[in-house]
XYZ file of N, CA and C in Angstrom:
594
model
N 6.558 -8.409 -10.146
C 6.921 -7.198 -9.425
C 6.313 -7.275 -8.026
N 7.141 -7.087 -7.022
C 6.691 -7.097 -5.631
C 6.580 -5.652 -5.147
N 5.387 -5.294 -4.685
C 5.114 -3.958 -4.144
C 4.821 -4.125 -2.657
N 5.597 -3.467 -1.828
C 5.422 -3.569 -0.376
C 4.738 -2.308 0.134
N 3.629 -2.498 0.843
C 2.915 -1.393 1.479
C 3.307 -1.392 2.952
N 4.015 -0.347 3.368
C 4.641 -0.377 4.691
C 4.329 0.867 5.502
N 4.174 0.676 6.802
C 4.053 1.775 7.764
C 4.390 1.200 9.129
N 4.976 2.003 9.978
C 5.321 1.528 11.316
C 4.173 1.697 12.301
N 3.074 2.307 11.848
C 1.938 2.570 12.723
C 0.677 2.040 12.054
N -0.230 1.507 12.847
C -1.511 1.068 12.318
C -2.460 2.244 12.119
N -3.521 2.011 11.360
C -4.559 3.019 11.200
C -4.231 4.161 10.264
N -3.232 3.965 9.394
C -2.870 5.048 8.470
C -3.364 4.803 7.046
N -4.020 3.668 6.798
C -4.543 3.396 5.464
C -3.763 2.343 4.698
N -2.976 1.562 5.406
C -2.126 0.562 4.760
C -2.940 -0.545 4.086
N -3.876 -1.126 4.811
C -4.682 -2.209 4.247
C -5.577 -1.694 3.128
N -6.187 -0.538 3.327
C -7.015 0.057 2.269
C -6.181 0.271 1.014
N -4.986 0.811 1.175
C -4.098 1.038 0.036
C -3.752 -0.279 -0.646
N -3.420 -1.298 0.125
C -3.058 -2.601 -0.444
C -4.204 -3.199 -1.253
N -5.413 -3.140 -0.713
C -6.568 -3.737 -1.393
C -6.887 -2.985 -2.684
N -6.903 -1.659 -2.640
C -7.194 -0.889 -3.852
C -6.117 -1.102 -4.911
N -4.855 -1.146 -4.508
C -3.783 -1.382 -5.483
C -3.881 -2.782 -6.076
N -4.230 -3.772 -5.262
C -4.406 -5.130 -5.779
C -5.561 -5.183 -6.777
N -6.636 -4.444 -6.487
C -7.766 -4.387 -7.424
C -7.330 -3.802 -8.761
N -6.553 -2.736 -8.720
C -6.078 -2.118 -9.960
C -5.075 -3.012 -10.671
N -4.227 -3.688 -9.915
C -3.232 -4.581 -10.518
C -3.888 -5.768 -11.205
N -5.054 -6.186 -10.709
C -5.715 -7.366 -11.268
C -6.689 -7.029 -12.390
N -6.753 -5.766 -12.780
C -7.640 -5.403 -13.887
C -6.996 -5.812 -15.215
N -7.714 -5.645 -16.295
C -7.218 -6.005 -17.636
C -6.802 -7.472 -17.726
N -7.607 -8.340 -17.151
C -7.417 -9.789 -17.215
C -6.128 -10.290 -16.568
N -5.503 -9.453 -15.762
C -4.321 -9.901 -15.023
C -4.762 -10.459 -13.678
N -3.904 -11.280 -13.115
C -4.135 -11.761 -11.759
C -3.077 -11.152 -10.855
N -3.503 -10.681 -9.721
C -2.568 -10.137 -8.734
C -2.655 -10.987 -7.473
N -1.564 -11.021 -6.749
C -1.527 -11.732 -5.473
C -1.430 -10.713 -4.353
N -2.351 -10.797 -3.411
C -2.303 -9.955 -2.218
C -1.725 -10.802 -1.090
N -0.522 -10.441 -0.657
C 0.144 -11.160 0.425
C -0.137 -10.403 1.721
N -0.934 -11.010 2.584
C -1.298 -10.372 3.849
C -0.325 -10.849 4.922
N 0.647 -9.993 5.250
C 1.660 -10.342 6.249
C 1.265 -9.896 7.652
N 0.090 -9.319 7.776
C -0.391 -8.847 9.076
C -1.158 -9.979 9.764
N -0.768 -10.364 10.983
C -1.475 -11.452 11.674
C -2.980 -11.213 11.827
N -3.411 -9.952 11.816
C -4.850 -9.671 11.918
C -5.604 -10.145 10.680
N -4.931 -10.240 9.541
C -5.551 -10.761 8.327
C -6.632 -9.882 7.733
N -6.606 -8.587 7.994
C -7.674 -7.696 7.531
C -7.764 -7.621 6.011
N -6.632 -7.571 5.337
C -6.647 -7.478 3.869
C -7.211 -8.757 3.263
N -6.772 -9.905 3.777
C -7.274 -11.188 3.277
C -8.775 -11.307 3.519
N -9.225 -10.914 4.707
C -10.659 -10.963 5.014
C -11.448 -10.061 4.079
N -10.937 -8.862 3.829
C -11.623 -7.901 2.963
C -11.849 -8.510 1.580
N -10.797 -9.069 1.000
C -10.912 -9.639 -0.348
C -11.803 -10.879 -0.333
N -11.616 -11.749 0.651
C -12.383 -12.995 0.709
C -13.866 -12.751 0.951
N -14.199 -11.743 1.758
C -15.594 -11.503 2.133
C -16.330 -10.562 1.186
N -15.608 -9.907 0.296
C -16.232 -8.918 -0.579
C -16.884 -9.582 -1.789
N -17.963 -8.975 -2.249
C -18.603 -9.436 -3.481
C -18.290 -8.502 -4.641
N -17.340 -7.591 -4.450
C -16.972 -6.621 -5.478
C -16.203 -7.314 -6.603
N -16.650 -7.110 -7.844
C -15.993 -7.725 -9.002
C -14.544 -7.284 -9.158
N -14.211 -6.091 -8.675
C -12.825 -5.610 -8.767
C -11.855 -6.515 -8.005
N -12.371 -7.256 -7.035
C -11.513 -8.081 -6.179
C -11.553 -9.560 -6.551
N -12.330 -9.900 -7.579
C -12.558 -11.306 -7.912
C -11.307 -12.023 -8.421
N -10.395 -11.309 -9.067
C -9.218 -11.953 -9.663
C -7.984 -11.899 -8.754
N -8.165 -11.490 -7.531
C -7.032 -11.380 -6.606
C -6.828 -12.705 -5.875
N -5.610 -13.205 -5.929
C -5.249 -14.384 -5.148
C -4.742 -13.914 -3.784
N -5.087 -14.656 -2.745
C -4.723 -14.266 -1.378
C -3.701 -15.251 -0.820
N -2.668 -14.711 -0.214
C -1.693 -15.513 0.535
C -1.544 -14.873 1.914
N -1.811 -15.637 2.950
C -1.595 -15.118 4.305
C -0.196 -15.527 4.755
N 0.596 -14.546 5.197
C 2.013 -14.795 5.469
C 2.519 -13.961 6.641
N 2.076 -14.270 7.865
C 2.459 -13.446 9.016
C 3.829 -13.771 9.623
N 4.592 -14.692 9.006
C 5.938 -15.012 9.499
C 6.933 -14.895 8.350
N 8.214 -14.833 8.685
C 9.243 -14.722 7.643
C 9.206 -15.920 6.695
N 9.062 -17.111 7.233
C 9.028 -18.317 6.400
C 7.834 -18.290 5.449
N 6.660 -17.960 5.977
C 5.460 -17.906 5.134
C 5.545 -16.768 4.124
N 6.159 -15.658 4.521
C 6.317 -14.535 3.595
C 7.191 -14.943 2.416
N 8.308 -15.598 2.687
C 9.173 -16.062 1.598
C 8.436 -17.019 0.674
N 7.680 -17.960 1.255
C 6.913 -18.916 0.446
C 5.887 -18.198 -0.424
N 5.187 -17.238 0.168
C 4.159 -16.497 -0.578
C 4.780 -15.707 -1.723
N 5.897 -15.049 -1.466
C 6.542 -14.251 -2.513
C 7.120 -15.136 -3.610
N 7.547 -16.347 -3.256
C 8.039 -17.294 -4.262
C 6.937 -17.701 -5.238
N 5.679 -17.635 -4.802
C 4.554 -18.026 -5.661
C 4.182 -16.955 -6.681
N 4.667 -15.724 -6.496
C 4.352 -14.649 -7.446
C 5.231 -14.847 -8.679
N 4.622 -15.091 -9.857
C 5.442 -15.311 -11.054
C 6.205 -14.048 -11.444
N 7.326 -14.206 -12.174
C 8.141 -13.040 -12.547
C 7.347 -11.949 -13.264
N 6.376 -12.345 -14.076
C 5.568 -11.355 -14.791
C 4.337 -10.932 -13.986
N 4.170 -11.519 -12.805
C 3.014 -11.221 -11.973
C 3.246 -10.037 -11.056
N 2.196 -9.699 -10.322
C 2.267 -8.588 -9.373
C 1.848 -9.101 -8.000
N 2.702 -8.856 -7.033
C 2.394 -9.185 -5.643
C 2.372 -7.917 -4.813
N 1.287 -7.720 -4.088
C 1.159 -6.568 -3.189
C 1.248 -7.114 -1.768
N 2.199 -6.623 -0.989
C 2.405 -7.125 0.369
C 1.890 -6.100 1.370
N 0.861 -6.495 2.128
C 0.316 -5.646 3.190
C 1.050 -6.005 4.480
N 1.957 -5.113 4.895
C 2.803 -5.372 6.058
C 2.088 -5.012 7.362
N 2.419 -5.728 8.444
C 1.881 -5.318 9.745
C 2.632 -4.094 10.254
N 2.005 -3.307 11.118
C 2.735 -2.189 11.721
C 3.734 -2.703 12.757
N 4.775 -1.942 12.976
C 5.734 -2.199 14.066
C 6.349 -3.595 14.027
N 6.648 -4.089 12.842
C 7.320 -5.385 12.722
C 8.502 -5.204 11.779
N 9.539 -4.564 12.312
C 10.675 -4.152 11.486
C 11.402 -5.340 10.858
N 11.503 -6.427 11.586
C 12.221 -7.594 11.054
C 11.509 -8.182 9.834
N 10.192 -8.318 9.918
C 9.420 -8.833 8.787
C 9.456 -7.844 7.622
N 9.409 -6.554 7.946
C 9.504 -5.529 6.904
C 10.843 -5.627 6.174
N 11.922 -5.802 6.910
C 13.233 -5.940 6.270
C 13.284 -7.156 5.354
N 12.632 -8.237 5.747
C 12.565 -9.436 4.903
C 11.801 -9.127 3.614
N 10.703 -8.405 3.723
C 9.930 -8.037 2.527
C 10.721 -7.086 1.632
N 11.462 -6.168 2.246
C 12.239 -5.202 1.462
C 13.332 -5.879 0.641
N 13.801 -7.048 1.088
C 14.795 -7.797 0.310
C 14.246 -8.203 -1.052
N 12.928 -8.329 -1.152
C 12.293 -8.793 -2.396
C 11.533 -7.686 -3.124
N 11.459 -6.508 -2.525
C 10.610 -5.430 -3.060
C 11.203 -4.804 -4.317
N 10.313 -4.515 -5.262
C 10.673 -3.686 -6.421
C 10.262 -2.240 -6.181
N 9.149 -2.075 -5.438
C 8.564 -0.761 -5.146
C 8.076 -0.774 -3.699
N 8.177 0.377 -3.025
C 7.604 0.514 -1.678
C 6.615 1.673 -1.690
N 5.424 1.396 -1.179
C 4.386 2.414 -1.024
C 4.223 2.644 0.476
N 4.232 3.911 0.852
C 4.213 4.262 2.271
C 2.963 5.093 2.575
N 1.873 4.440 2.997
C 0.676 5.196 3.370
C 0.907 5.963 4.668
N 0.347 7.150 4.736
C 0.461 7.951 5.946
C -0.735 8.886 6.026
N -0.854 9.536 7.136
C -1.862 10.584 7.310
C -1.149 11.872 7.642
N -1.897 12.935 7.641
C -1.335 14.234 8.000
C -1.456 14.408 9.507
N -0.369 14.776 10.143
C -0.391 15.007 11.582
C 1.018 15.099 12.116
N 1.171 15.749 13.234
C 2.484 16.026 13.794
C 3.337 14.805 14.063
N 2.718 13.690 14.503
C 3.510 12.505 14.826
C 3.815 11.647 13.602
N 3.164 11.935 12.480
C 3.323 11.074 11.308
C 4.655 11.271 10.598
N 5.135 12.509 10.496
C 6.351 12.777 9.724
C 7.558 11.993 10.239
N 7.827 11.950 11.549
C 8.957 11.132 12.016
C 8.791 9.648 11.688
N 7.551 9.163 11.703
C 7.312 7.747 11.385
C 7.570 7.480 9.905
N 7.187 8.432 9.060
C 7.477 8.316 7.629
C 8.985 8.226 7.423
N 9.710 9.112 8.071
C 11.171 9.137 7.909
C 11.807 7.853 8.436
N 11.241 7.278 9.488
C 11.778 6.023 10.030
C 11.652 4.895 9.007
N 10.520 4.832 8.300
C 10.356 3.811 7.259
C 11.282 4.107 6.085
N 11.352 5.363 5.674
C 12.234 5.726 4.559
C 13.677 5.323 4.846
N 14.093 5.435 6.095
C 15.460 5.050 6.468
C 15.708 3.552 6.298
N 14.653 2.751 6.371
C 14.793 1.297 6.227
C 14.858 0.857 4.768
N 14.311 1.667 3.863
C 14.211 1.276 2.453
C 15.559 1.491 1.764
N 16.112 0.434 1.146
C 17.377 0.597 0.417
C 17.263 1.658 -0.679
N 18.367 2.349 -0.927
C 18.370 3.483 -1.858
C 17.926 3.120 -3.267
N 18.155 1.876 -3.699
C 17.841 1.498 -5.082
C 16.358 1.179 -5.302
N 15.566 1.168 -4.234
C 14.138 0.835 -4.359
C 13.318 2.118 -4.387
N 12.550 2.341 -5.470
C 11.682 3.523 -5.500
C 10.622 3.448 -4.400
N 10.382 4.590 -3.762
C 9.395 4.656 -2.680
C 8.604 5.948 -2.818
N 7.305 5.868 -2.551
C 6.465 7.059 -2.598
C 5.412 7.019 -1.507
N 5.039 8.201 -1.042
C 4.001 8.316 -0.018
C 2.620 8.336 -0.656
N 1.651 7.830 0.088
C 0.240 7.998 -0.238
C -0.391 8.649 0.989
N -0.914 9.848 0.812
C -1.560 10.564 1.913
C -3.006 10.078 1.984
N -3.350 9.355 3.045
C -4.676 8.745 3.176
C -5.594 9.598 4.052
N -6.889 9.452 3.806
C -7.915 10.186 4.563
C -7.580 11.664 4.649
N -7.210 12.230 3.502
C -6.716 13.609 3.471
C -7.850 14.621 3.429
N -7.656 15.669 4.186
C -8.511 16.859 4.095
C -7.649 17.917 3.416
N -7.745 17.958 2.108
C -6.809 18.765 1.312
C -6.982 20.265 1.503
N -8.086 20.667 2.082
C -8.368 22.094 2.267
C -7.754 22.641 3.558
N -7.138 21.783 4.355
C -6.631 22.243 5.650
C -5.212 22.792 5.542
N -4.901 23.632 6.464
C -3.560 24.219 6.518
C -2.499 23.155 6.816
N -2.840 22.211 7.692
C -1.869 21.168 8.043
C -1.511 20.315 6.826
N -2.498 20.068 5.950
C -2.218 19.316 4.718
C -1.257 20.098 3.830
N -1.558 21.375 3.625
C -0.701 22.206 2.767
C 0.722 22.283 3.322
N 0.848 22.434 4.629
C 2.176 22.522 5.251
C 2.943 21.206 5.114
N 2.241 20.092 5.300
C 2.902 18.787 5.175
C 3.380 18.556 3.748
N 2.534 18.905 2.774
C 2.916 18.727 1.371
C 4.131 19.592 1.032
N 4.153 20.793 1.569
C 5.293 21.680 1.330
C 6.568 21.089 1.950
N 6.438 20.558 3.158
C 7.598 19.961 3.830
C 8.126 18.760 3.044
N 7.214 17.883 2.572
C 7.654 16.723 1.794
C 8.349 17.166 0.509
N 7.825 18.205 -0.129
C 8.445 18.723 -1.352
C 9.839 19.272 -1.063
N 9.961 20.033 0.010
C 11.264 20.618 0.368
C 12.300 19.546 0.694
N 11.840 18.418 1.235
C 12.759 17.344 1.612
C 12.894 16.289 0.513
N 12.321 16.574 -0.662
C 12.391 15.652 -1.808
C 11.843 14.262 -1.482
N 10.777 14.228 -0.710
C 10.085 12.973 -0.416
C 8.912 12.875 -1.385
N 8.944 11.910 -2.305
C 7.893 11.850 -3.316
C 6.532 11.478 -2.735
N 5.522 12.222 -3.127
C 4.131 11.902 -2.781
C 3.462 11.418 -4.064
N 3.070 10.154 -4.070
C 2.499 9.553 -5.272
C 0.994 9.720 -5.369
N 0.354 10.161 -4.304
C -1.084 10.348 -4.384
C -1.679 10.809 -3.074
N -2.853 11.408 -3.195
C -3.630 11.856 -2.044
C -5.014 11.226 -2.152
N -5.412 10.532 -1.113
C -6.705 9.851 -1.085
C -7.623 10.650 -0.163
N -8.759 11.120 -0.677
C -9.629 11.965 0.154
C -10.252 11.190 1.314
N -10.604 11.925 2.344
C -11.275 11.321 3.497
C -12.721 11.017 3.114
N -13.033 9.731 2.982
C -14.380 9.274 2.637
C -14.638 7.954 3.369
N -15.776 7.853 4.005
C -16.150 6.610 4.674
C -16.252 5.486 3.651
N -16.750 5.788 2.456
C -16.952 4.758 1.439
C -15.637 4.121 0.991
N -14.537 4.867 1.030
C -13.243 4.327 0.586
C -12.718 3.299 1.582
N -12.960 3.525 2.854
C -12.417 2.647 3.900
C -13.458 1.670 4.452
N -14.552 1.457 3.721
C -15.675 0.669 4.238
C -15.360 -0.810 4.419
N -14.324 -1.307 3.772
C -14.004 -2.726 3.878
C -14.983 -3.571 3.089
N -15.124 -4.858 3.445
C -15.948 -5.762 2.645
C -17.442 -5.501 2.741
N -17.860 -4.562 3.597
C -19.292 -4.302 3.756
C -19.902 -3.641 2.527
N -19.072 -3.103 1.649
C -19.590 -2.466 0.441
C -18.593 -2.587 -0.692
N -18.994 -2.145 -1.881
C -18.065 -2.200 -3.017
C -16.952 -1.165 -2.866
N -15.881 -1.357 -3.625
C -14.829 -0.345 -3.651
C -15.424 0.949 -4.185
N -15.065 2.054 -3.567
C -15.637 3.357 -3.934
C -15.053 3.837 -5.256
N -15.917 4.404 -6.103
C -15.467 4.903 -7.406
C -14.410 5.986 -7.243
N -14.607 6.909 -6.284
C -13.602 7.968 -6.108
C -12.322 7.417 -5.483
N -12.436 6.336 -4.729
C -11.241 5.676 -4.212
C -10.440 5.038 -5.330
N -11.138 4.327 -6.225
C -10.456 3.720 -7.374
C -9.793 4.783 -8.232
N -10.490 5.894 -8.438
C -9.929 6.979 -9.258
C -8.687 7.570 -8.599
N -8.735 7.786 -7.298
C -7.578 8.337 -6.581
C -6.403 7.368 -6.602
N -6.676 6.093 -6.396
C -5.596 5.101 -6.383
C -5.052 4.821 -7.784
N -5.834 5.096 -8.826
C -5.302 4.954 -10.197
C -4.099 5.866 -10.404
N -4.152 7.049 -9.826
C -3.018 7.979 -9.937
C -1.790 7.391 -9.248
N -1.996 6.769 -8.098
C -0.896 6.116 -7.384
C -0.353 4.963 -8.232
N -1.264 4.179 -8.810
C -0.863 3.028 -9.624
C -0.009 3.463 -10.820
N -0.390 4.563 -11.445
C 0.406 5.068 -12.576
C 1.806 5.470 -12.122
N 1.914 6.062 -10.934
C 3.233 6.437 -10.394
C 4.069 5.185 -10.112
N 3.421 4.143 -9.610
C 4.122 2.884 -9.342
C 4.680 2.309 -10.638
N 3.849 2.261 -11.673
C 4.302 1.707 -12.954
C 5.434 2.533 -13.539
N 5.338 3.850 -13.414
C 6.411 4.721 -13.914
C 7.701 4.478 -13.133
N 7.597 4.343 -11.820
C 8.786 4.105 -10.990
C 9.411 2.750 -11.301
N 8.576 1.762 -11.615
C 9.085 0.421 -11.920
C 9.866 0.397 -13.229
N 9.573 1.338 -14.119
C 10.285 1.392 -15.408
C 11.652 2.046 -15.294
N 11.919 2.742 -14.178
C 13.206 3.444 -14.048
C 14.316 2.499 -13.630
């Protein structure tokens, strides 16, 4: 199963989402492949430099070009799980990944400029591919959060999870994966598995 983590803007929680989902996918003695399609290589660096046991079973493939992306996705076995961390603002590479995607996860934040960007990505995703939002670094007590959630509900845009704003969740390889981050992303992971069964 290929899961593509996509956003047209950087800094919305895409790499954090990819790493946490790969950690959850590789639990229970499974191996997951994290395909880092971002030339910055942040996801690959995070997994390679971390001493967290949750990340020990993750295989890394760096694939910042269409050719390398195809090669990396070919290495994911049919029964395996590949999580693709896409670069921002690279529509052509995103379209190549979407050709192979079973599921699309769309990390975003709450804010006035985010909603049009979410809709731009949703427009790229073929209708037959399940897609859900992950609200990252959320302040759930704010009015803007409540209004955004209401708008997504009214427009039938599925929200698969809300990740609270915590420095520990986004710390990268400098520390272990945060327990509350893993718990929040478990809810997203369950939604992914449910969507994959449909």
